[in-house]
Coordinates of C-alpha atoms in Angstrom, one line a residue:
Chain A
V20 CA -41.5 -18.2 -4.9
S21 CA -37.9 -18.3 -3.8
T22 CA -34.6 -17.0 -5.0
Q23 CA -32.0 -19.6 -5.5
S24 CA -28.6 -19.1 -4.0
T25 CA -27.1 -22.3 -5.3
G26 CA -27.4 -24.2 -8.5
P27 CA -26.8 -23.4 -12.1
L28 CA -27.7 -19.7 -11.8
H29 CA -25.5 -19.0 -8.8
G30 CA -22.7 -17.2 -10.6
Y31 CA -25.4 -15.3 -12.5
H32 CA -27.1 -14.2 -9.3
T33 CA -23.8 -13.0 -7.9
M34 CA -23.2 -10.9 -11.0
F35 CA -26.6 -9.4 -10.7
A36 CA -26.3 -8.8 -7.0
I37 CA -23.6 -6.3 -7.7
A38 CA -25.8 -4.3 -10.0
R39 CA -29.1 -5.1 -8.3
S40 CA -29.6 -1.5 -7.1
A41 CA -29.7 -0.4 -10.8
L42 CA -32.8 -2.5 -11.5
R43 CA -35.8 -1.0 -9.8
A44 CA -38.2 -3.6 -11.2
P45 CA -38.7 -6.5 -8.8
V46 CA -36.9 -9.6 -10.0
R47 CA -39.0 -12.7 -9.2
R48 CA -37.6 -16.1 -9.8
T49 CA -40.1 -18.8 -9.9
F50 CA -39.1 -22.4 -10.5
A51 CA -42.6 -23.8 -10.8
A52 CA -43.6 -26.4 -13.2
S53 CA -44.0 -23.8 -16.0
A54 CA -40.4 -22.7 -15.4
S55 CA -41.2 -19.1 -16.0
A56 CA -38.3 -16.8 -15.3
S57 CA -38.1 -13.2 -14.0
V58 CA -39.9 -10.3 -15.7
H59 CA -37.8 -7.2 -16.3
T60 CA -39.5 -4.0 -17.4
L61 CA -38.3 -0.8 -19.0
P62 CA -37.8 1.8 -16.2
D63 CA -39.4 5.2 -16.9
L64 CA -37.0 8.0 -17.9
P65 CA -36.8 10.4 -14.9
Y66 CA -37.3 13.4 -17.2
D67 CA -38.9 14.3 -20.5
Y68 CA -37.3 13.1 -23.8
N69 CA -36.4 16.7 -24.6
A70 CA -35.0 17.5 -21.2
L71 CA -31.4 17.1 -22.2
E72 CA -31.6 19.3 -25.2
P73 CA -29.5 20.8 -26.8
H74 CA -26.8 18.5 -25.5
I75 CA -28.5 15.2 -26.3
S76 CA -31.5 15.5 -28.7
A77 CA -35.0 14.3 -28.0
E78 CA -34.8 12.1 -31.0
I79 CA -31.8 10.3 -29.6
M80 CA -33.3 10.0 -26.1
T81 CA -36.5 8.6 -27.5
L82 CA -34.8 6.0 -29.7
H83 CA -32.3 5.2 -27.0
H84 CA -34.9 4.6 -24.3
K85 CA -37.9 3.2 -26.3
K86 CA -36.1 1.2 -28.8
H87 CA -32.6 0.2 -27.7
H88 CA -33.2 -0.2 -23.9
Q89 CA -36.6 -1.8 -24.5
T90 CA -34.9 -4.3 -26.8
Y91 CA -32.4 -5.3 -24.1
V92 CA -35.3 -5.7 -21.6
T93 CA -37.3 -7.9 -24.1
G94 CA -34.1 -9.8 -25.0
L95 CA -33.2 -10.4 -21.4
N96 CA -36.6 -11.7 -20.5
A97 CA -36.5 -14.1 -23.4
A98 CA -32.9 -15.2 -22.7
E99 CA -33.6 -15.8 -19.0
E100 CA -36.8 -17.7 -19.8
A101 CA -34.9 -20.0 -22.2
Y102 CA -32.0 -20.3 -19.7
V103 CA -34.3 -21.5 -17.0
K104 CA -35.8 -24.1 -19.3
A105 CA -32.5 -25.3 -20.7
P106 CA -32.1 -28.9 -19.6
T107 CA -28.3 -29.3 -20.0
P108 CA -25.2 -27.3 -19.0
K109 CA -24.2 -27.2 -22.7
E110 CA -27.5 -25.5 -23.6
R111 CA -27.3 -23.1 -20.7
I112 CA -23.7 -22.2 -21.7
A113 CA -25.0 -21.5 -25.3
L114 CA -27.5 -19.0 -23.9
Q115 CA -25.0 -17.2 -21.6
A116 CA -24.0 -14.7 -24.3
A117 CA -27.5 -13.6 -24.8
V118 CA -28.1 -13.2 -21.0
K119 CA -24.8 -11.2 -20.6
F120 CA -25.5 -9.0 -23.6
N121 CA -29.1 -8.2 -22.8
G122 CA -28.7 -8.2 -19.1
G123 CA -25.7 -5.9 -19.3
G124 CA -27.6 -3.6 -21.7
H125 CA -30.5 -3.4 -19.2
I126 CA -28.2 -2.8 -16.2
N127 CA -26.1 -0.2 -18.0
H128 CA -28.9 1.8 -19.4
S129 CA -30.9 1.7 -16.2
L130 CA -27.8 3.3 -14.5
F131 CA -27.3 5.7 -17.4
W132 CA -30.7 7.4 -17.3
K133 CA -30.2 8.1 -13.6
N134 CA -26.8 9.5 -14.1
L135 CA -28.2 12.1 -16.5
A136 CA -30.3 15.2 -15.5
P137 CA -32.1 17.9 -17.3
T138 CA -30.1 20.8 -18.8
G139 CA -29.6 23.5 -16.3
S140 CA -31.0 21.6 -13.4
P141 CA -29.2 21.8 -10.0
E142 CA -28.2 18.1 -10.2
T143 CA -25.8 18.9 -13.1
K144 CA -23.6 21.1 -10.8
L145 CA -20.7 19.4 -9.1
S146 CA -20.9 21.2 -5.8
G147 CA -18.2 21.0 -3.1
G148 CA -18.3 18.1 -0.7
E149 CA -16.9 14.6 -0.1
F150 CA -17.4 13.5 -3.7
K151 CA -15.8 16.5 -5.4
E152 CA -12.9 16.3 -3.0
A153 CA -12.4 12.7 -3.8
I154 CA -12.3 13.5 -7.5
E155 CA -9.8 16.2 -7.0
K156 CA -7.7 13.9 -4.9
A157 CA -7.8 11.0 -7.4
F158 CA -7.3 13.0 -10.6
G159 CA -5.7 16.3 -9.5
S160 CA -8.7 18.4 -10.6
V161 CA -12.2 18.1 -12.0
D162 CA -10.8 19.2 -15.4
A163 CA -8.2 16.5 -15.3
F164 CA -10.9 14.0 -14.4
K165 CA -13.1 15.1 -17.3
K166 CA -10.1 14.9 -19.7
E167 CA -9.2 11.4 -18.6
L168 CA -12.8 10.0 -18.7
N169 CA -13.4 11.5 -22.1
T170 CA -10.1 10.4 -23.6
K171 CA -10.4 6.8 -22.3
T172 CA -14.1 6.6 -23.4
A173 CA -13.3 8.0 -26.9
A174 CA -10.5 5.4 -27.3
I175 CA -12.8 2.5 -27.0
Q176 CA -12.6 0.6 -30.3
G177 CA -16.1 -0.5 -31.2
S178 CA -19.0 -0.3 -28.7
G179 CA -18.7 0.1 -25.0
W180 CA -18.9 2.3 -21.9
G181 CA -16.6 4.6 -20.1
W182 CA -17.0 4.7 -16.3
L183 CA -16.0 6.5 -13.2
G184 CA -15.9 3.6 -10.8
Y185 CA -15.1 3.1 -7.2
N186 CA -12.6 0.4 -6.4
K187 CA -13.6 -1.1 -3.1
A188 CA -10.3 -2.9 -2.6
T189 CA -8.2 0.3 -2.9
K190 CA -10.9 2.7 -1.8
S191 CA -10.2 4.8 -4.8
L192 CA -12.0 6.4 -7.8
E193 CA -10.8 5.1 -11.1
I194 CA -11.6 5.5 -14.8
V195 CA -12.4 2.1 -16.4
T196 CA -14.0 1.0 -19.6
T197 CA -16.2 -2.0 -20.5
A198 CA -16.7 -3.5 -23.9
N199 CA -20.0 -4.1 -25.7
Q200 CA -22.8 -4.3 -23.0
D201 CA -20.6 -5.9 -20.4
P202 CA -21.7 -4.6 -17.0
L203 CA -19.1 -3.0 -14.7
L204 CA -18.2 -5.7 -12.2
S205 CA -14.7 -4.7 -11.0
H206 CA -15.8 -1.4 -9.6
V207 CA -19.0 0.2 -8.2
P208 CA -20.4 2.3 -11.0
I209 CA -20.5 6.0 -10.2
I210 CA -20.8 7.6 -13.6
G211 CA -21.3 5.7 -16.9
I212 CA -21.0 7.2 -20.4
D213 CA -22.5 5.2 -23.3
I214 CA -20.2 5.4 -26.3
W215 CA -22.2 3.0 -28.5
E216 CA -22.9 5.0 -31.7
H217 CA -26.6 4.9 -31.1
A218 CA -26.0 7.1 -28.1
F219 CA -24.8 10.0 -30.2
Y220 CA -24.7 9.4 -33.9
L221 CA -27.8 11.3 -35.1
Q222 CA -26.5 14.4 -33.5
Y223 CA -22.7 14.2 -33.5
K224 CA -22.1 11.6 -36.3
N225 CA -18.5 10.5 -36.1
V226 CA -17.3 13.3 -33.9
K227 CA -17.2 11.5 -30.5
P228 CA -15.3 14.3 -28.7
D229 CA -18.1 16.7 -29.3
Y230 CA -20.6 14.3 -27.8
L231 CA -18.3 13.6 -24.9
N232 CA -17.9 17.3 -24.2
A233 CA -21.6 18.0 -24.5
I234 CA -22.7 15.2 -22.1
W235 CA -20.8 16.9 -19.2
N236 CA -23.6 19.5 -19.3
V237 CA -26.2 16.9 -18.3
L238 CA -24.3 14.5 -16.0
N239 CA -26.2 14.1 -12.7
F240 CA -23.5 14.8 -10.1
K241 CA -25.9 14.6 -7.3
E242 CA -26.7 10.9 -8.2
A243 CA -22.9 10.3 -8.7
A244 CA -22.2 11.7 -5.2
A245 CA -25.0 9.5 -3.7
R246 CA -23.6 6.4 -5.4
Y247 CA -20.1 7.3 -4.1
K248 CA -21.4 7.8 -0.6
E249 CA -23.2 4.4 -0.7
A250 CA -20.1 2.7 -2.1
R251 CA -17.9 4.1 0.6
S252 CA -20.2 3.2 3.4
S253 CA -20.7 -0.4 2.2
S254 CA -17.0 -1.1 1.7
Chain B
M8 CA 4.9 5.9 -48.2
T9 CA 1.5 7.2 -47.1
Y10 CA -1.6 5.1 -47.0
E11 CA -4.3 6.3 -49.3
L12 CA -8.1 6.0 -49.2
P13 CA -9.2 3.9 -52.2
P14 CA -11.8 5.6 -54.3
L15 CA -15.5 4.7 -53.8
P16 CA -16.5 2.4 -56.8
Y17 CA -19.5 4.6 -57.5
A18 CA -21.0 8.1 -56.8
K19 CA -22.1 8.8 -53.3
N20 CA -25.8 8.9 -54.4
A21 CA -25.5 5.7 -56.4
L22 CA -26.8 3.3 -53.8
A23 CA -29.9 5.4 -53.1
P24 CA -32.7 4.9 -52.2
H25 CA -31.3 1.8 -50.4
L26 CA -28.4 3.6 -48.7
S27 CA -28.6 7.4 -48.8
E28 CA -26.0 9.8 -50.1
E29 CA -25.8 11.2 -46.6
T30 CA -24.8 7.8 -45.2
L31 CA -22.2 7.3 -47.9
N32 CA -20.8 10.8 -47.2
F33 CA -20.3 10.1 -43.6
H34 CA -19.4 6.5 -43.8
Y35 CA -16.8 7.0 -46.5
E36 CA -15.5 10.6 -45.9
K37 CA -15.5 10.5 -42.1
H38 CA -15.2 6.9 -40.9
H39 CA -13.3 5.3 -43.8
R40 CA -11.1 8.3 -44.4
G41 CA -10.7 8.7 -40.6
Y42 CA -9.0 5.3 -40.4
V43 CA -6.6 6.2 -43.2
N44 CA -5.7 9.5 -41.6
K45 CA -5.1 7.8 -38.2
L46 CA -2.9 5.1 -39.8
N47 CA -0.8 7.8 -41.5
Q48 CA -0.5 9.6 -38.2
L49 CA 0.8 6.5 -36.5
A50 CA 3.1 5.7 -39.5
A51 CA 4.6 9.1 -39.3
E52 CA 6.5 8.0 -36.2
K53 CA 8.4 5.7 -38.6
P54 CA 7.8 2.5 -36.7
A55 CA 8.9 -0.8 -38.2
W56 CA 5.5 -1.6 -39.7
A57 CA 5.2 1.6 -41.7
G58 CA 4.8 0.9 -45.4
K59 CA 3.5 -2.6 -45.0
S60 CA 0.4 -3.5 -46.8
Y61 CA -3.0 -3.7 -45.1
E62 CA -3.0 -7.5 -45.4
E63 CA 0.4 -7.7 -43.7
L64 CA -0.6 -5.3 -41.0
I65 CA -3.8 -7.3 -40.4
K66 CA -1.8 -10.5 -40.1
T67 CA 1.0 -9.2 -37.9
E68 CA -0.2 -6.2 -35.9
S69 CA -2.6 -5.8 -33.0
G70 CA -4.2 -3.0 -31.0
V71 CA -4.6 0.5 -32.5
V72 CA -2.5 -0.3 -35.6
F73 CA -4.5 -3.4 -36.4
N74 CA -7.7 -1.6 -35.8
Q75 CA -6.9 1.1 -38.4
A76 CA -5.5 -1.3 -41.0
A77 CA -8.3 -3.8 -40.6
Q78 CA -11.0 -1.2 -40.8
I79 CA -9.5 0.4 -43.9
W80 CA -9.4 -3.0 -45.6
N81 CA -12.9 -4.0 -44.3
H82 CA -14.5 -0.8 -45.6
T83 CA -12.8 -1.1 -49.0
F84 CA -14.2 -4.6 -49.2
Y85 CA -17.6 -3.5 -48.1
W86 CA -18.0 -0.8 -50.8
K87 CA -17.1 -3.4 -53.4
S88 CA -19.6 -5.9 -51.9
L89 CA -22.3 -3.4 -52.8
S90 CA -23.2 -2.2 -56.3
P91 CA -25.9 0.1 -57.8
N92 CA -26.5 -2.8 -60.2
G93 CA -26.5 -5.4 -57.4
G94 CA -29.2 -7.4 -55.7
G95 CA -31.4 -10.2 -56.8
A96 CA -30.4 -13.8 -57.0
P97 CA -26.8 -14.8 -57.4
T98 CA -25.5 -15.8 -60.8
G99 CA -22.4 -17.6 -62.0
K100 CA -20.2 -19.9 -60.0
I101 CA -21.2 -18.3 -56.7
A102 CA -24.8 -19.4 -57.2
E103 CA -23.7 -23.1 -57.5
L104 CA -21.4 -22.8 -54.5
I105 CA -24.1 -21.3 -52.4
N106 CA -26.5 -24.2 -53.2
E107 CA -23.7 -26.7 -52.4
A108 CA -22.9 -25.1 -49.0
F109 CA -26.3 -24.0 -47.9
G110 CA -28.9 -25.9 -49.9
S111 CA -30.4 -22.9 -51.5
F112 CA -30.1 -19.2 -51.9
D113 CA -33.0 -18.7 -49.5
A114 CA -31.4 -20.8 -46.9
F115 CA -28.1 -18.9 -47.3
K116 CA -29.9 -15.6 -47.2
E117 CA -31.6 -16.6 -43.9
K118 CA -28.4 -17.7 -42.3
F119 CA -26.4 -14.7 -43.4
S120 CA -29.1 -12.3 -42.3
A121 CA -29.3 -14.0 -38.9
A122 CA -25.5 -13.7 -38.5
A123 CA -25.6 -10.0 -39.5
S124 CA -28.6 -9.0 -37.4
G125 CA -27.7 -11.2 -34.4
H126 CA -24.2 -10.0 -33.9
F127 CA -23.9 -8.4 -30.4
G128 CA -22.3 -5.0 -30.8
S129 CA -20.1 -3.7 -33.6
G130 CA -18.7 -6.0 -36.3
W131 CA -19.0 -7.6 -39.7
A132 CA -20.8 -10.5 -41.3
W133 CA -18.7 -12.3 -43.9
L134 CA -19.2 -14.9 -46.6
V135 CA -15.8 -16.6 -46.9
R136 CA -14.3 -19.5 -48.9
D137 CA -11.5 -21.9 -48.3
D138 CA -9.0 -23.1 -50.9
N139 CA -11.6 -25.5 -52.3
N140 CA -14.2 -22.8 -52.7
K141 CA -16.2 -24.2 -49.8
L142 CA -18.3 -21.3 -48.5
Q143 CA -18.9 -20.4 -44.9
I144 CA -20.5 -17.6 -43.0
V145 CA -18.3 -16.0 -40.3
S146 CA -18.8 -13.0 -38.0
T147 CA -16.0 -10.7 -36.8
H148 CA -16.2 -8.4 -33.9
D149 CA -15.3 -4.7 -34.0
A150 CA -12.4 -4.3 -36.5
G151 CA -12.0 -8.1 -36.8
N152 CA -11.0 -9.4 -40.2
P153 CA -11.2 -13.1 -41.3
I154 CA -8.0 -13.1 -43.3
K155 CA -6.3 -13.2 -39.9
D156 CA -7.8 -16.6 -39.4
G157 CA -6.8 -17.8 -42.9
H158 CA -10.2 -17.3 -44.5
N159 CA -10.7 -15.8 -48.0
P160 CA -13.4 -13.2 -47.9
V161 CA -16.1 -13.2 -50.6
L162 CA -18.6 -10.6 -49.4
T163 CA -19.1 -8.5 -46.3
C164 CA -21.8 -6.6 -44.5
D165 CA -20.8 -3.8 -42.0
V166 CA -23.0 -4.0 -38.9
W167 CA -21.4 -1.2 -36.9
E168 CA -24.3 1.2 -36.1
H169 CA -22.7 4.0 -38.2
A170 CA -23.4 1.9 -41.3
Y171 CA -27.1 2.0 -40.9
Y172 CA -28.2 4.5 -38.2
I173 CA -28.9 7.5 -40.5
D174 CA -31.1 5.5 -42.8
F175 CA -32.6 2.8 -40.5
R176 CA -32.0 4.1 -36.9
N177 CA -32.0 1.0 -34.6
D178 CA -33.6 -1.3 -37.2
R179 CA -30.6 -3.4 -38.2
P180 CA -32.8 -6.2 -39.7
K181 CA -34.3 -3.7 -42.1
Y182 CA -30.8 -2.5 -43.1
I183 CA -29.8 -6.2 -43.7
A184 CA -32.8 -6.7 -45.9
T185 CA -31.7 -3.6 -47.9
W186 CA -28.2 -5.0 -48.2
W187 CA -29.6 -7.8 -50.3
N188 CA -30.8 -5.2 -52.8
L189 CA -27.3 -4.1 -53.3
V190 CA -25.2 -7.2 -53.0
N191 CA -22.5 -7.4 -55.7
W192 CA -22.5 -11.0 -57.1
E193 CA -19.9 -10.0 -59.7
F194 CA -17.5 -9.1 -56.9
A195 CA -18.4 -12.2 -55.1
N196 CA -17.5 -14.3 -58.2
S197 CA -14.2 -12.4 -58.6
N198 CA -13.2 -13.5 -55.1
L199 CA -13.5 -17.2 -55.8
K200 CA -10.6 -19.5 -56.6
P201 CA -10.7 -19.9 -60.4

């Protein structure tokens, strides 16, 4: 068993290296005669399906985790298996969209569950410290940060994600968005907000701003602060 | 000139039990109407494009203006692609053309369904024709519209999650299967070159 650092999957490995910490399941790459690829699994939700009520309903959490995220995991395993077996560059290129879509979906949702926390839990409080100060410095105030993240996330046409990201080059916190299930590669993900309709539709229908306001009650600022600290120290 | 929301071709409960009244209420009154309201808001600034038709805006604009115009057009076309009396096998000229282009209705159904369910993210699956009535299946992403690429749309299926989430949750393939019970062959025939 070995992980390849060169060859046709090199760029793909690099992409995943950036988001590796998001995927707790071990990623084994075997290039034996059977050419079986890695096996990703659906991570457990760190809380009960109803823990984010009334802000995000149990029905949404259940479907989102058990159906949507599971589908990305299943799809990723299938896409990677096919990719490893594909004998030509052309065939591998044809499979890249499926790897990107399902892989991105798995990465993004794995990050997402951890950046949410049960309603009323201490993790949902943004307490004073390095992270809060950094936000105030970057955006003027926590309110201004919230407004910018919500506005930019709501403005996404179609499906995608709004992020608070850490820019390692400029050592600053910035709001960025990604389309579809593209993983965030330009920044270290600190907070991600899923704005695909499946993330909110059953409860909020077309009223995205209501969902975006509600989710602030269940963002895990402790996790965000930890990600920020790690991003800063690994600059 | 203000942009107006075209009327729904049928009552909101007319597509039940396939698509619920609740879905049509939200899809038409909130999403479709929302695009019209937004376009009017943007047009109120009296920019150069204000007053142009949806087709013109689709062909010449980009960004938020394109998104509203295209989504208004796309949804109008979608409502017409469905009918309470729709479904079943195609009849008329479209049936011949489908056989010519795809071999059989079943083969076309399989390909179109695959395009619709397999689209990554938000978008639309289209049956389009060229000037010789040669049929083709194309997918567009988000607000994308095939007239921008010179295609002539014949039928469309909305695969944004808001189109099916109330009735089918995450099960897009089941929604697509339902679309076949509503497909408006009369409308498809009316979009062919005579």
